[in-house]
Amino acid sequence: MQGLRIQQDPAYHQLTITHIGTEEVLQTLYDTELGQFYHWLRFYNEPLDYIEVPFNEAYIEIIYVLKPKVLIVINKETVYQFLTRLFGKDALYCMEEVAATFVQGSDLGFSYDIKDFLVKFYNASTRGEALQVYNRWQELIPLNNEGLYKVLEIIEYYLDEILNYFDLRTKKREKVMG
């Protein structure tokens, strides 16, 4: 499967486009110039099955317009990096207020702890299972917790692209097996 990875470096206002199979950097652009990205992608004619993207609506919309058959994926690492920036490096592992609260008697052993959710979410073997984990977590989180509500808003907004991670994983397994 042929794929590209788009990464943003906000510190340097750069956008790096990398071929996933070869890890070759194909282009580096300023992330403030959407037109440059549009122009580059418009004339990229190599076979393309998927594109890994950052949390950025503008790039995602350009890809939907120019490459409508390409699977747009927000991968696991991108989600973890985003949450690390949102909460701080140690916060995902040490959120005392959140981690201390565990829903007892749950048949799935769910809490609304972000780390617990992410482990269960990314251990799901299919898109459907991951969506069930997400829906269950969504029911448990207290909406008065600003941090968790922010995570919920972001995941909900980019849910299709996040769940596409599971579709891509399944397609890669199928390609290897047969």
mmCIF file of C-alpha atoms in Angstrom:
data_model
loop_
_atom_site.group_PDB
_atom_site.id
_atom_site.type_symbol
_atom_site.label_atom_id
_atom_site.label_comp_id
_atom_site.label_asym_id
_atom_site.label_seq_id
_atom_site.Cartn_x
_atom_site.Cartn_y
_atom_site.Cartn_z
ATOM 1 C CA MET A 1 0.000 0.000 0.000
ATOM 2 C CA GLN A 2 1.286 3.409 -0.938
ATOM 3 C CA GLY A 3 1.000 6.215 1.568
ATOM 4 C CA LEU A 4 2.115 9.699 2.473
ATOM 5 C CA ARG A 5 2.609 11.257 5.890
ATOM 6 C CA ILE A 6 1.938 14.940 6.407
ATOM 7 C CA GLN A 7 3.536 16.406 9.503
ATOM 8 C CA GLN A 8 3.304 19.927 10.831
ATOM 9 C CA ASP A 9 6.037 21.573 12.831
ATOM 10 C CA PRO A 10 4.313 24.586 14.401
ATOM 11 C CA ALA A 11 7.558 25.927 15.841
ATOM 12 C CA TYR A 12 9.033 26.428 12.362
ATOM 13 C CA HIS A 13 5.727 26.782 10.466
ATOM 14 C CA GLN A 14 6.718 23.872 8.275
ATOM 15 C CA LEU A 15 4.802 21.090 6.645
ATOM 16 C CA THR A 16 6.760 17.977 5.723
ATOM 17 C CA ILE A 17 5.410 15.425 3.266
ATOM 18 C CA THR A 18 7.052 12.014 3.515
ATOM 19 C CA HIS A 19 6.583 8.850 1.475
ATOM 20 C CA ILE A 20 5.743 6.223 4.104
ATOM 21 C CA GLY A 21 7.276 3.225 2.331
ATOM 22 C CA THR A 22 10.677 4.797 1.717
ATOM 23 C CA GLU A 23 10.650 7.441 4.492
ATOM 24 C CA GLU A 24 11.862 9.864 1.817
ATOM 25 C CA VAL A 25 10.924 13.486 2.416
ATOM 26 C CA LEU A 26 9.176 14.505 -0.779
ATOM 27 C CA GLN A 27 8.483 18.142 0.024
ATOM 28 C CA THR A 28 8.833 20.707 2.786
ATOM 29 C CA LEU A 29 6.483 23.677 2.652
ATOM 30 C CA TYR A 30 5.475 26.540 4.893
ATOM 31 C CA ASP A 31 2.318 25.493 6.736
ATOM 32 C CA THR A 32 0.949 29.000 6.343
ATOM 33 C CA GLU A 33 0.693 28.534 2.574
ATOM 34 C CA LEU A 34 -2.242 26.208 1.908
ATOM 35 C CA GLY A 35 -2.036 27.044 -1.783
ATOM 36 C CA GLN A 36 1.419 25.489 -2.003
ATOM 37 C CA PHE A 37 0.137 22.260 -0.457
ATOM 38 C CA TYR A 38 -2.894 22.255 -2.759
ATOM 39 C CA HIS A 39 -0.670 22.774 -5.809
ATOM 40 C CA TRP A 40 1.809 20.087 -4.742
ATOM 41 C CA LEU A 41 -0.880 17.474 -4.022
ATOM 42 C CA ARG A 42 -2.783 18.319 -7.181
ATOM 43 C CA PHE A 43 0.210 17.349 -9.292
ATOM 44 C CA TYR A 44 1.281 14.335 -7.211
ATOM 45 C CA ASN A 45 0.505 11.501 -9.606
ATOM 46 C CA GLU A 46 2.060 8.472 -7.928
ATOM 47 C CA PRO A 47 -0.302 5.670 -6.819
ATOM 48 C CA LEU A 48 -1.728 6.556 -3.427
ATOM 49 C CA ASP A 49 -3.872 4.478 -1.061
ATOM 50 C CA TYR A 50 -3.772 6.589 2.099
ATOM 51 C CA ILE A 51 -2.452 9.781 3.671
ATOM 52 C CA GLU A 52 -1.622 10.175 7.354
ATOM 53 C CA VAL A 53 -2.545 13.696 8.436
ATOM 54 C CA PRO A 54 -2.209 15.985 11.451
ATOM 55 C CA PHE A 55 -5.207 17.425 13.285
ATOM 56 C CA ASN A 56 -5.779 20.109 10.669
ATOM 57 C CA GLU A 57 -9.084 20.573 8.933
ATOM 58 C CA ALA A 58 -7.639 22.573 6.035
ATOM 59 C CA TYR A 59 -5.266 19.837 4.882
ATOM 60 C CA ILE A 60 -7.926 17.175 5.321
ATOM 61 C CA GLU A 61 -10.412 19.144 3.204
ATOM 62 C CA ILE A 62 -7.836 19.663 0.445
ATOM 63 C CA ILE A 63 -7.184 15.926 0.349
ATOM 64 C CA TYR A 64 -10.919 15.141 0.205
ATOM 65 C CA VAL A 65 -11.244 17.494 -2.760
ATOM 66 C CA LEU A 66 -8.157 16.418 -4.714
ATOM 67 C CA LYS A 67 -7.912 12.728 -3.781
ATOM 68 C CA PRO A 68 -11.454 11.600 -2.883
ATOM 69 C CA LYS A 69 -10.628 7.877 -3.077
ATOM 70 C CA VAL A 70 -7.615 8.103 -0.774
ATOM 71 C CA LEU A 71 -8.094 6.975 2.834
ATOM 72 C CA ILE A 72 -7.354 9.880 5.202
ATOM 73 C CA VAL A 73 -5.918 8.645 8.491
ATOM 74 C CA ILE A 74 -5.075 10.267 11.792
ATOM 75 C CA ASN A 75 -2.727 7.673 13.246
ATOM 76 C CA LYS A 76 -2.225 6.574 16.812
ATOM 77 C CA GLU A 77 1.027 8.509 17.266
ATOM 78 C CA THR A 78 -0.602 11.745 16.122
ATOM 79 C CA VAL A 79 -3.384 11.313 18.689
ATOM 80 C CA TYR A 80 -0.862 10.634 21.471
ATOM 81 C CA GLN A 81 1.291 13.622 20.461
ATOM 82 C CA PHE A 82 -1.738 15.891 20.412
ATOM 83 C CA LEU A 83 -2.900 14.750 23.855
ATOM 84 C CA THR A 84 0.619 15.142 25.206
ATOM 85 C CA ARG A 85 0.653 18.767 23.982
ATOM 86 C CA LEU A 86 -2.837 19.334 25.399
ATOM 87 C CA PHE A 87 -2.183 17.910 28.864
ATOM 88 C CA GLY A 88 1.600 17.893 29.188
ATOM 89 C CA LYS A 89 4.005 14.986 28.937
ATOM 90 C CA ASP A 90 3.257 13.332 32.250
ATOM 91 C CA ALA A 91 -0.409 14.216 32.429
ATOM 92 C CA LEU A 92 -1.583 11.246 30.389
ATOM 93 C CA TYR A 93 0.019 8.963 32.927
ATOM 94 C CA CYS A 94 -0.567 10.918 36.126
ATOM 95 C CA MET A 95 -3.949 12.603 35.917
ATOM 96 C CA GLU A 96 -4.785 12.096 39.588
ATOM 97 C CA GLU A 97 -8.281 13.531 39.443
ATOM 98 C CA VAL A 98 -9.229 11.400 36.471
ATOM 99 C CA ALA A 99 -7.335 8.224 37.268
ATOM 100 C CA ALA A 100 -8.613 8.144 40.840
ATOM 101 C CA THR A 101 -12.180 7.857 39.607
ATOM 102 C CA PHE A 102 -13.039 4.385 38.393
ATOM 103 C CA VAL A 103 -16.522 3.204 37.538
ATOM 104 C CA GLN A 104 -17.153 0.143 39.671
ATOM 105 C CA GLY A 105 -19.308 -2.723 38.475
ATOM 106 C CA SER A 106 -18.752 -2.009 34.825
ATOM 107 C CA ASP A 107 -18.772 -5.192 32.788
ATOM 108 C CA LEU A 108 -15.930 -3.887 30.648
ATOM 109 C CA GLY A 109 -13.926 -2.457 33.525
ATOM 110 C CA PHE A 110 -14.095 0.988 31.999
ATOM 111 C CA SER A 111 -13.071 4.180 33.657
ATOM 112 C CA TYR A 112 -13.050 7.546 32.037
ATOM 113 C CA ASP A 113 -9.276 7.798 32.450
ATOM 114 C CA ILE A 114 -7.738 8.880 29.148
ATOM 115 C CA LYS A 115 -4.852 6.414 29.301
ATOM 116 C CA ASP A 116 -7.249 3.544 30.026
ATOM 117 C CA PHE A 117 -9.488 4.654 27.155
ATOM 118 C CA LEU A 118 -6.601 4.939 24.683
ATOM 119 C CA VAL A 119 -5.243 1.502 25.559
ATOM 120 C CA LYS A 120 -8.658 -0.128 25.065
ATOM 121 C CA PHE A 121 -9.357 1.966 21.958
ATOM 122 C CA TYR A 122 -6.117 1.127 20.146
ATOM 123 C CA ASN A 123 -6.230 -2.521 21.225
ATOM 124 C CA ALA A 124 -9.513 -2.906 19.352
ATOM 125 C CA SER A 125 -9.071 -5.096 16.311
ATOM 126 C CA THR A 126 -11.648 -3.413 14.065
ATOM 127 C CA ARG A 127 -13.201 -0.034 13.417
ATOM 128 C CA GLY A 128 -16.482 -1.293 14.902
ATOM 129 C CA GLU A 129 -14.843 -2.446 18.134
ATOM 130 C CA ALA A 130 -12.958 0.845 18.447
ATOM 131 C CA LEU A 131 -16.206 2.757 17.952
ATOM 132 C CA GLN A 132 -17.856 0.705 20.706
ATOM 133 C CA VAL A 133 -14.974 1.514 23.068
ATOM 134 C CA TYR A 134 -15.233 5.196 22.162
ATOM 135 C CA ASN A 135 -19.017 5.273 22.634
ATOM 136 C CA ARG A 136 -18.727 3.581 26.039
ATOM 137 C CA TRP A 137 -15.997 6.020 27.146
ATOM 138 C CA GLN A 138 -18.079 8.937 25.889
ATOM 139 C CA GLU A 139 -20.958 7.839 28.152
ATOM 140 C CA LEU A 140 -18.699 7.752 31.204
ATOM 141 C CA ILE A 141 -16.795 11.016 31.036
ATOM 142 C CA PRO A 142 -18.059 13.881 33.168
ATOM 143 C CA LEU A 143 -18.787 16.814 30.892
ATOM 144 C CA ASN A 144 -17.828 19.260 33.622
ATOM 145 C CA ASN A 145 -14.173 18.205 33.270
ATOM 146 C CA GLU A 146 -12.733 20.726 30.792
ATOM 147 C CA GLY A 147 -9.795 18.582 29.723
ATOM 148 C CA LEU A 148 -11.854 15.493 29.002
ATOM 149 C CA TYR A 149 -14.535 17.521 27.275
ATOM 150 C CA LYS A 150 -11.868 19.083 25.023
ATOM 151 C CA VAL A 151 -10.597 15.601 24.111
ATOM 152 C CA LEU A 152 -14.171 14.496 23.400
ATOM 153 C CA GLU A 153 -14.786 17.492 21.117
ATOM 154 C CA ILE A 154 -11.614 16.860 19.136
ATOM 155 C CA ILE A 155 -12.152 13.124 18.775
ATOM 156 C CA GLU A 156 -15.756 13.676 17.757
ATOM 157 C CA TYR A 157 -14.742 16.249 15.130
ATOM 158 C CA TYR A 158 -12.072 13.995 13.590
ATOM 159 C CA LEU A 159 -13.735 10.662 14.376
ATOM 160 C CA ASP A 160 -13.854 9.337 10.798
ATOM 161 C CA GLU A 161 -10.172 10.041 10.195
ATOM 162 C CA ILE A 162 -9.215 8.550 13.577
ATOM 163 C CA LEU A 163 -11.283 5.416 12.918
ATOM 164 C CA ASN A 164 -9.739 5.130 9.453
ATOM 165 C CA TYR A 165 -6.605 4.039 11.327
ATOM 166 C CA PHE A 166 -8.366 0.708 11.975
ATOM 167 C CA ASP A 167 -9.489 0.371 8.351
ATOM 168 C CA LEU A 168 -5.917 0.950 7.194
ATOM 169 C CA ARG A 169 -4.557 -1.578 9.683
ATOM 170 C CA THR A 170 -7.102 -4.147 8.438
ATOM 171 C CA LYS A 171 -6.234 -3.471 4.776
ATOM 172 C CA LYS A 172 -2.524 -3.848 5.489
ATOM 173 C CA ARG A 173 -3.121 -7.176 7.270
ATOM 174 C CA GLU A 174 -5.259 -8.425 4.370
ATOM 175 C CA LYS A 175 -2.598 -7.448 1.864
ATOM 176 C CA VAL A 176 0.084 -9.324 3.824
ATOM 177 C CA MET A 177 -2.095 -12.422 4.184
ATOM 178 C CA GLY A 178 -3.274 -12.704 0.665
#
